[in-house]
Amino acid sequence: MTDVLEPRPQPVAPKDRTRSLDAMRGLAVLGILAVNIVAFAFPFGVYMDADLAPQAMGPAGTYWMWVSDTFFHSKFITLFTMLFGASVFMVGGERKDPVRGPLIQRRLLWLIVIALIHGLLIWWGDVLLLYAVTGLLALLCRSMSGRKLIGIGLGVTILLALLGALGALAMNFAPPEMQASMAAQKAAMGGTPETIAASITTYRSGWTGMLQENFAAWTQLQVASLFFIPSTLALMLLGMGLFKTGFMAGRAPTWVYLLTAALGGGVLAATGWYGWRDAWGTETEGAVQGVPEALGAFAFVITLAYMSVMILLATRGPKLIAAVFEPVGRMAFTNYLSQSIIMTTIFTQPWGPRLIGQLGWETLPLLVAGVWATQLIWSPLWLSLFRMGPLEWVWRCLTYGRIVPLLKGR
């Protein structure tokens, strides 16, 4: 008599991957760096208030920040979050799945370990811990229908956006003393020029100083992240629903993608116009304040437009454009963590030149472009020899509890 063994779960083979998902994932991980660069180059307080930077922001820096705020800020982290929600279902399957259920749980628990190493030893701005914890909550919802997931995720996201927009606009009607008090509280979160200078000195003092400052910033972020769990969970459920309905794979009608892109384009145009007036101080007297912040609350509409355009390119348009981002997306985990390693080597780690707070704003986009070029080149070269990125391989080995093949042809 021959024993019949259940087949062991395996990582997704390259030929079975969804190209539009990889392209979007690659676009997201590259876009995130354009925002994170400020948090790499300066202490935590400058990320909260750019006016606290040691260097004044000249015209080039102002233009770069307008580009970052308009086209990148909150857009690509939102895309990354929705894609993470989709991956929770892709790996974990339905709630009753006896094999894939434990698999996704181990995957998320190991992600917590990796996130703690990343956040505490490399860079305080880690988002993986928030994703892992919120992903465990999203597991409870993964057997809902795609339509229901979209309804809940999109409904909560719109509600939170409306509350954020109303809060930004409500300051126009608050008494002057309340406006001054709120402004003072916001300024206090970032610190003062003196505390920023002290932080830079501590970062540059060596291992102990770097770990001390990194831990302080990481702690502040983790406390704030508790308030981000509802919005993060809503976006994960939205992404899970978009995947289950086939939207992410390009199975929705073309007009749906075009309409979504048009709506997002309108919000993007308004965001850019108001942001330009705010950045260059061209607001007229009596203008409504808080409009850029109110529009920023609806950044997810722009994200859905980006997603729609990339899906059309990957499934209906010139596939060469989407194909450029696919290798980066297949190695998104490696590329996200390698961005931290590269940037902290430049700015904070004792083995590097420790340039934190030393470079002007106009140099930041050059660094971003350099990392983009590196990852766009090295990702396809690596994947020409290997099945997955090096850190994807480590994560999968931990998840599956065995050594999974890395080299192609094995």
Short mmCIF file of C-alpha atoms in Angstrom, two decimals:
data_model
loop_
_atom_site.label_atom_id
_atom_site.label_comp_id
_atom_site.label_asym_id
_atom_site.label_seq_id
_atom_site.Cartn_x
_atom_site.Cartn_y
_atom_site.Cartn_z
CA MET A 1 0.00 0.00 0.00
CA THR A 2 1.29 3.45 -0.92
CA ASP A 3 0.80 6.47 1.33
CA VAL A 4 -0.74 9.48 -0.44
CA LEU A 5 0.81 12.71 0.76
CA GLU A 6 -0.75 16.12 0.43
CA PRO A 7 1.34 18.36 -1.86
CA ARG A 8 3.32 20.92 0.06
CA PRO A 9 2.46 24.57 -0.61
CA GLN A 10 4.90 26.25 -2.95
CA PRO A 11 5.77 29.89 -3.72
CA VAL A 12 4.13 31.26 -6.84
CA ALA A 13 6.12 30.31 -9.95
CA PRO A 14 7.28 33.23 -12.11
CA LYS A 15 5.11 32.07 -15.02
CA ASP A 16 1.99 32.17 -12.79
CA ARG A 17 2.48 35.70 -11.50
CA THR A 18 0.04 38.49 -12.38
CA ARG A 19 2.05 41.02 -14.40
CA SER A 20 -0.14 44.00 -13.56
CA LEU A 21 0.32 43.34 -9.83
CA ASP A 22 4.10 43.17 -10.16
CA ALA A 23 4.15 46.35 -12.24
CA MET A 24 2.06 48.21 -9.66
CA ARG A 25 4.18 46.86 -6.83
CA GLY A 26 7.33 48.07 -8.57
CA LEU A 27 5.85 51.50 -9.20
CA ALA A 28 4.79 51.74 -5.55
CA VAL A 29 8.15 50.82 -4.03
CA LEU A 30 9.96 53.34 -6.23
CA GLY A 31 7.42 56.07 -5.55
CA ILE A 32 7.65 55.62 -1.78
CA LEU A 33 11.33 56.62 -1.82
CA ALA A 34 10.47 60.06 -3.22
CA VAL A 35 8.64 60.78 0.04
CA ASN A 36 10.88 58.86 2.44
CA ILE A 37 14.01 60.65 1.28
CA VAL A 38 13.28 63.56 3.64
CA ALA A 39 13.03 61.17 6.59
CA PHE A 40 16.37 59.63 5.62
CA ALA A 41 18.21 62.91 5.06
CA PHE A 42 17.02 64.75 8.18
CA PRO A 43 15.90 63.96 11.74
CA PHE A 44 12.28 63.08 12.48
CA GLY A 45 11.32 66.67 13.29
CA VAL A 46 12.15 67.91 9.78
CA TYR A 47 9.84 65.30 8.30
CA MET A 48 7.10 66.88 10.42
CA ASP A 49 8.09 70.47 9.60
CA ALA A 50 10.43 71.18 6.69
CA ASP A 51 11.14 74.70 8.03
CA LEU A 52 13.23 73.10 10.78
CA ALA A 53 15.86 71.86 8.32
CA PRO A 54 19.35 73.32 8.80
CA GLN A 55 19.44 74.43 5.15
CA ALA A 56 16.97 76.91 3.72
CA MET A 57 14.79 75.52 0.96
CA GLY A 58 15.73 77.41 -2.21
CA PRO A 59 13.74 77.47 -5.46
CA ALA A 60 15.00 74.05 -6.56
CA GLY A 61 14.09 72.51 -3.22
CA THR A 62 10.68 74.17 -3.23
CA TYR A 63 9.94 72.84 -6.69
CA TRP A 64 11.06 69.34 -5.68
CA MET A 65 8.85 69.37 -2.59
CA TRP A 66 5.89 70.50 -4.71
CA VAL A 67 6.53 67.57 -7.07
CA SER A 68 6.83 65.18 -4.13
CA ASP A 69 3.71 66.45 -2.36
CA THR A 70 1.63 66.55 -5.55
CA PHE A 71 2.56 63.32 -7.28
CA PHE A 72 4.01 61.08 -4.56
CA HIS A 73 3.01 61.94 -1.01
CA SER A 74 0.36 59.51 0.33
CA LYS A 75 -0.24 58.13 -3.18
CA PHE A 76 2.29 55.31 -3.36
CA ILE A 77 2.15 54.23 0.28
CA THR A 78 -1.61 53.90 -0.33
CA LEU A 79 -0.93 51.78 -3.41
CA PHE A 80 1.53 49.64 -1.45
CA THR A 81 -1.06 49.15 1.30
CA MET A 82 -3.78 48.02 -1.10
CA LEU A 83 -1.38 45.61 -2.78
CA PHE A 84 -0.43 44.21 0.62
CA GLY A 85 -4.11 43.57 1.30
CA ALA A 86 -4.36 41.69 -1.99
CA SER A 87 -1.31 39.59 -1.07
CA VAL A 88 -2.93 38.57 2.23
CA PHE A 89 -5.65 36.78 0.25
CA MET A 90 -3.27 35.54 -2.46
CA VAL A 91 -1.11 33.78 0.12
CA GLY A 92 -3.72 32.94 2.75
CA GLY A 93 -6.71 31.98 0.61
CA GLU A 94 -10.10 31.54 2.24
CA ARG A 95 -10.43 31.36 6.03
CA LYS A 96 -11.21 27.61 5.95
CA ASP A 97 -8.11 26.73 3.95
CA PRO A 98 -6.21 24.31 6.26
CA VAL A 99 -2.86 24.74 4.49
CA ARG A 100 -2.68 28.35 3.36
CA GLY A 101 -4.23 29.76 6.54
CA PRO A 102 -1.31 28.77 8.81
CA LEU A 103 1.04 29.79 6.01
CA ILE A 104 -0.11 33.42 5.93
CA GLN A 105 -0.08 33.55 9.72
CA ARG A 106 3.56 32.45 9.82
CA ARG A 107 4.35 34.86 7.02
CA LEU A 108 2.95 37.81 8.98
CA LEU A 109 4.51 36.76 12.27
CA TRP A 110 7.94 36.53 10.62
CA LEU A 111 7.28 39.94 9.07
CA ILE A 112 6.88 41.34 12.58
CA VAL A 113 10.36 40.02 13.45
CA ILE A 114 11.87 41.46 10.26
CA ALA A 115 10.09 44.78 10.84
CA LEU A 116 11.49 45.08 14.37
CA ILE A 117 15.03 44.46 13.09
CA HIS A 118 14.51 46.99 10.31
CA GLY A 119 12.91 49.64 12.52
CA LEU A 120 15.19 49.37 15.53
CA LEU A 121 18.56 48.79 13.88
CA ILE A 122 18.31 50.33 10.42
CA TRP A 123 15.63 52.99 9.99
CA TRP A 124 12.88 54.31 12.24
CA GLY A 125 10.44 54.92 9.36
CA ASP A 126 9.59 51.23 8.94
CA VAL A 127 6.02 50.56 7.74
CA LEU A 128 6.23 46.76 7.81
CA LEU A 129 5.29 46.43 11.48
CA LEU A 130 2.06 48.34 10.87
CA TYR A 131 1.38 46.14 7.83
CA ALA A 132 2.03 42.90 9.69
CA VAL A 133 -0.21 43.77 12.64
CA THR A 134 -2.98 45.15 10.44
CA GLY A 135 -2.61 42.19 8.09
CA LEU A 136 -3.46 39.85 10.97
CA LEU A 137 -6.75 41.75 11.32
CA ALA A 138 -7.36 41.65 7.58
CA LEU A 139 -7.08 37.85 7.74
CA LEU A 140 -10.42 37.75 9.53
CA CYS A 141 -12.15 39.35 6.55
CA ARG A 142 -10.54 37.54 3.64
CA SER A 143 -13.50 35.23 2.95
CA MET A 144 -15.91 38.12 2.36
CA SER A 145 -17.02 38.65 -1.22
CA GLY A 146 -15.01 41.04 -3.35
CA ARG A 147 -17.92 43.47 -3.59
CA LYS A 148 -18.40 43.52 0.17
CA LEU A 149 -14.69 44.08 0.76
CA ILE A 150 -14.71 46.98 -1.69
CA GLY A 151 -17.84 48.43 -0.06
CA ILE A 152 -16.36 48.33 3.44
CA GLY A 153 -12.85 49.40 2.45
CA LEU A 154 -13.91 52.21 0.16
CA GLY A 155 -16.69 53.35 2.49
CA VAL A 156 -14.40 53.67 5.51
CA THR A 157 -11.68 55.32 3.40
CA ILE A 158 -14.13 57.93 2.06
CA LEU A 159 -15.52 58.57 5.55
CA LEU A 160 -12.04 59.13 7.00
CA ALA A 161 -11.15 61.38 4.05
CA LEU A 162 -14.25 63.50 4.59
CA LEU A 163 -13.47 63.85 8.29
CA GLY A 164 -9.89 64.83 7.49
CA ALA A 165 -10.95 67.36 4.87
CA LEU A 166 -13.58 68.92 7.14
CA GLY A 167 -11.04 69.13 9.95
CA ALA A 168 -8.58 70.95 7.69
CA LEU A 169 -11.20 73.40 6.44
CA ALA A 170 -12.79 73.93 9.86
CA MET A 171 -9.76 75.90 11.00
CA ASN A 172 -11.01 78.79 8.85
CA PHE A 173 -13.91 79.19 11.26
CA ALA A 174 -12.01 78.64 14.51
CA PRO A 175 -11.25 81.64 16.78
CA PRO A 176 -7.80 83.17 16.18
CA GLU A 177 -6.54 82.03 19.56
CA MET A 178 -7.52 78.42 18.78
CA GLN A 179 -5.79 78.61 15.42
CA ALA A 180 -2.64 79.92 17.11
CA SER A 181 -2.81 77.15 19.73
CA MET A 182 -3.19 74.43 17.09
CA ALA A 183 -0.30 75.86 15.09
CA ALA A 184 1.87 75.89 18.21
CA GLN A 185 1.00 72.26 19.00
CA LYS A 186 1.85 71.20 15.45
CA ALA A 187 5.16 73.06 15.62
CA ALA A 188 5.99 71.44 18.96
CA MET A 189 5.70 67.97 17.41
CA GLY A 190 8.66 68.71 15.18
CA GLY A 191 10.77 70.39 17.82
CA THR A 192 12.96 73.46 17.41
CA PRO A 193 16.04 74.29 15.33
CA GLU A 194 18.09 73.66 18.46
CA THR A 195 16.66 70.17 19.04
CA ILE A 196 17.18 69.33 15.36
CA ALA A 197 20.83 70.43 15.57
CA ALA A 198 21.30 68.35 18.72
CA SER A 199 19.72 65.34 17.03
CA ILE A 200 22.07 65.65 14.05
CA THR A 201 25.08 65.82 16.39
CA THR A 202 23.91 62.72 18.26
CA TYR A 203 23.30 60.80 15.03
CA ARG A 204 26.84 61.60 13.88
CA SER A 205 28.45 60.63 17.20
CA GLY A 206 28.56 56.88 16.57
CA TRP A 207 26.64 53.65 17.12
CA THR A 208 25.16 54.57 20.48
CA GLY A 209 23.98 57.98 19.33
CA MET A 210 22.50 56.64 16.10
CA LEU A 211 20.58 53.88 17.89
CA GLN A 212 19.38 56.34 20.53
CA GLU A 213 17.98 58.82 18.02
CA ASN A 214 16.58 56.07 15.81
CA PHE A 215 14.79 54.48 18.76
CA ALA A 216 13.28 57.79 19.85
CA ALA A 217 11.90 58.46 16.37
CA TRP A 218 10.74 54.85 15.96
CA THR A 219 8.84 55.06 19.25
CA GLN A 220 7.06 58.24 18.16
CA LEU A 221 6.09 56.64 14.88
CA GLN A 222 4.77 53.47 16.52
CA VAL A 223 2.54 55.48 18.85
CA ALA A 224 1.20 57.43 15.87
CA SER A 225 0.75 54.19 13.92
CA LEU A 226 -1.90 53.04 16.39
CA PHE A 227 -4.16 55.73 14.93
CA PHE A 228 -3.35 54.58 11.38
CA ILE A 229 -4.63 51.03 11.87
CA PRO A 230 -8.27 51.81 10.86
CA SER A 231 -7.26 53.60 7.65
CA THR A 232 -4.62 50.98 6.85
CA LEU A 233 -7.09 48.13 7.39
CA ALA A 234 -9.67 49.84 5.19
CA LEU A 235 -7.14 50.18 2.36
CA MET A 236 -6.06 46.56 2.74
CA LEU A 237 -9.68 45.40 2.49
CA LEU A 238 -10.18 47.62 -0.54
CA GLY A 239 -7.11 46.10 -2.19
CA MET A 240 -8.27 42.60 -1.30
CA GLY A 241 -11.66 43.33 -2.84
CA LEU A 242 -10.17 44.80 -6.00
CA PHE A 243 -8.08 41.67 -6.38
CA LYS A 244 -10.95 39.23 -5.75
CA THR A 245 -13.18 40.99 -8.29
CA GLY A 246 -10.46 40.86 -10.94
CA PHE A 247 -9.97 44.64 -11.10
CA MET A 248 -6.24 44.39 -10.39
CA ALA A 249 -5.77 41.75 -13.06
CA GLY A 250 -7.42 43.91 -15.73
CA ARG A 251 -10.74 42.04 -15.93
CA ALA A 252 -12.95 45.10 -15.40
CA PRO A 253 -14.36 46.92 -18.47
CA THR A 254 -11.99 49.43 -20.02
CA TRP A 255 -14.38 52.31 -19.36
CA VAL A 256 -14.14 51.64 -15.61
CA TYR A 257 -10.37 52.16 -15.66
CA LEU A 258 -10.69 55.25 -17.87
CA LEU A 259 -13.34 56.79 -15.62
CA THR A 260 -11.27 56.08 -12.50
CA ALA A 261 -8.20 57.60 -14.15
CA ALA A 262 -10.19 60.70 -15.14
CA LEU A 263 -11.54 61.21 -11.60
CA GLY A 264 -8.09 60.80 -10.11
CA GLY A 265 -6.62 63.10 -12.73
CA GLY A 266 -9.06 65.82 -11.70
CA VAL A 267 -8.08 65.51 -8.04
CA LEU A 268 -4.41 65.48 -9.03
CA ALA A 269 -4.80 68.67 -11.07
CA ALA A 270 -6.54 70.46 -8.19
CA THR A 271 -3.94 69.20 -5.72
CA GLY A 272 -1.10 70.44 -7.91
CA TRP A 273 -2.68 73.85 -8.51
CA TYR A 274 -3.44 74.59 -4.88
CA GLY A 275 -0.13 73.12 -3.78
CA TRP A 276 1.72 75.37 -6.21
CA ARG A 277 -0.02 78.46 -4.83
CA ASP A 278 0.78 77.34 -1.30
CA ALA A 279 4.43 76.48 -2.06
CA TRP A 280 5.21 79.74 -3.81
CA GLY A 281 3.16 81.99 -1.56
CA THR A 282 0.75 83.16 -4.23
CA GLU A 283 -2.35 82.76 -2.07
CA THR A 284 -4.51 85.87 -2.23
CA GLU A 285 -5.75 87.58 0.89
CA GLY A 286 -8.86 85.96 2.26
CA ALA A 287 -8.27 82.67 0.44
CA VAL A 288 -9.66 79.56 2.06
CA GLN A 289 -6.94 77.93 4.13
CA GLY A 290 -6.45 74.19 4.43
CA VAL A 291 -7.48 73.37 0.86
CA PRO A 292 -4.21 71.50 0.05
CA GLU A 293 -4.63 69.45 3.22
CA ALA A 294 -8.29 68.78 2.43
CA LEU A 295 -7.39 67.60 -1.07
CA GLY A 296 -4.60 65.51 0.40
CA ALA A 297 -7.19 63.53 2.33
CA PHE A 298 -8.47 62.25 -1.03
CA ALA A 299 -5.06 61.07 -2.24
CA PHE A 300 -6.50 57.56 -2.54
CA VAL A 301 -8.49 58.72 -5.58
CA ILE A 302 -5.21 59.62 -7.29
CA THR A 303 -3.80 56.24 -6.24
CA LEU A 304 -6.72 54.46 -7.89
CA ALA A 305 -6.03 56.49 -11.03
CA TYR A 306 -2.36 55.45 -10.99
CA MET A 307 -3.48 51.85 -10.51
CA SER A 308 -5.93 52.07 -13.41
CA VAL A 309 -3.35 53.51 -15.79
CA MET A 310 -0.79 50.84 -14.88
CA ILE A 311 -3.36 48.07 -15.32
CA LEU A 312 -4.30 49.40 -18.76
CA LEU A 313 -0.63 49.58 -19.73
CA ALA A 314 0.00 46.03 -18.49
CA THR A 315 -3.08 44.46 -20.06
CA ARG A 316 -4.19 46.59 -23.01
CA GLY A 317 -1.53 49.14 -23.84
CA PRO A 318 2.18 49.10 -24.72
CA LYS A 319 3.30 46.41 -22.28
CA LEU A 320 6.91 47.58 -22.49
CA ILE A 321 6.18 50.45 -20.08
CA ALA A 322 4.67 48.20 -17.43
CA ALA A 323 7.39 45.61 -18.05
CA VAL A 324 10.01 48.10 -16.84
CA PHE A 325 8.47 48.04 -13.36
CA GLU A 326 7.70 44.32 -13.15
CA PRO A 327 11.15 43.12 -12.01
CA VAL A 328 11.25 45.82 -9.32
CA GLY A 329 7.83 44.65 -8.14
CA ARG A 330 8.84 41.00 -8.05
CA MET A 331 11.60 42.07 -5.67
CA ALA A 332 9.59 44.74 -3.82
CA PHE A 333 10.52 43.43 -0.36
CA THR A 334 14.23 43.41 -1.18
CA ASN A 335 14.05 46.79 -2.90
CA TYR A 336 12.13 48.43 -0.04
CA LEU A 337 14.63 47.23 2.57
CA SER A 338 17.63 47.94 0.35
CA GLN A 339 16.46 51.55 0.01
CA SER A 340 16.75 51.81 3.78
CA ILE A 341 20.19 50.21 3.80
CA ILE A 342 21.50 52.46 1.01
CA MET A 343 20.09 55.66 2.44
CA THR A 344 21.03 55.05 6.07
CA THR A 345 24.53 54.12 4.91
CA ILE A 346 24.72 57.57 3.35
CA PHE A 347 23.07 59.50 6.17
CA THR A 348 23.14 57.81 9.59
CA GLN A 349 24.97 54.49 9.87
CA PRO A 350 28.42 54.75 11.48
CA TRP A 351 30.07 52.85 8.62
CA GLY A 352 29.02 55.58 6.15
CA PRO A 353 29.82 59.28 5.79
CA ARG A 354 26.91 60.21 8.14
CA LEU A 355 25.59 63.07 6.03
CA ILE A 356 22.36 63.54 7.95
CA GLY A 357 21.41 67.19 7.91
CA GLN A 358 24.42 68.07 5.75
CA LEU A 359 22.95 68.04 2.23
CA GLY A 360 20.76 70.69 0.65
CA TRP A 361 17.23 70.07 -0.55
CA GLU A 362 18.24 70.26 -4.19
CA THR A 363 20.40 67.12 -3.83
CA LEU A 364 17.55 64.91 -2.62
CA PRO A 365 15.97 64.23 -6.03
CA LEU A 366 19.41 63.28 -7.38
CA LEU A 367 19.75 60.61 -4.72
CA VAL A 368 16.24 59.36 -5.42
CA ALA A 369 16.95 59.16 -9.15
CA GLY A 370 20.19 57.29 -8.46
CA VAL A 371 18.46 54.62 -6.38
CA TRP A 372 15.64 54.35 -8.92
CA ALA A 373 18.14 53.74 -11.72
CA THR A 374 20.03 51.20 -9.63
CA GLN A 375 16.93 49.19 -8.75
CA LEU A 376 15.52 49.35 -12.28
CA ILE A 377 18.79 47.91 -13.56
CA TRP A 378 19.71 45.39 -10.89
CA SER A 379 16.26 43.83 -10.45
CA PRO A 380 16.00 42.27 -13.95
CA LEU A 381 19.68 41.27 -13.81
CA TRP A 382 19.14 39.41 -10.53
CA LEU A 383 15.94 37.77 -11.76
CA SER A 384 17.68 36.56 -14.89
CA LEU A 385 19.53 34.11 -12.63
CA PHE A 386 17.27 33.67 -9.62
CA ARG A 387 13.58 32.93 -9.03
CA MET A 388 13.06 35.76 -6.51
CA GLY A 389 14.86 38.52 -4.66
CA PRO A 390 17.32 37.57 -1.89
CA LEU A 391 15.17 38.88 0.95
CA GLU A 392 12.03 37.39 -0.60
CA TRP A 393 13.88 34.08 -0.50
CA VAL A 394 14.76 34.48 3.18
CA TRP A 395 11.16 35.41 4.03
CA ARG A 396 9.76 32.47 2.07
CA CYS A 397 12.19 30.02 3.68
CA LEU A 398 11.08 31.22 7.11
CA THR A 399 7.42 31.08 6.08
CA TYR A 400 7.53 27.59 4.54
CA GLY A 401 9.87 26.21 7.19
CA ARG A 402 12.28 24.83 4.63
CA ILE A 403 14.79 25.91 2.00
CA VAL A 404 12.90 26.83 -1.15
CA PRO A 405 14.67 26.86 -4.54
CA LEU A 406 16.37 30.12 -5.42
CA LEU A 407 18.38 29.40 -8.55
CA LYS A 408 16.47 29.08 -11.80
CA GLY A 409 16.41 25.62 -13.31
CA ARG A 410 16.24 23.81 -9.95
#
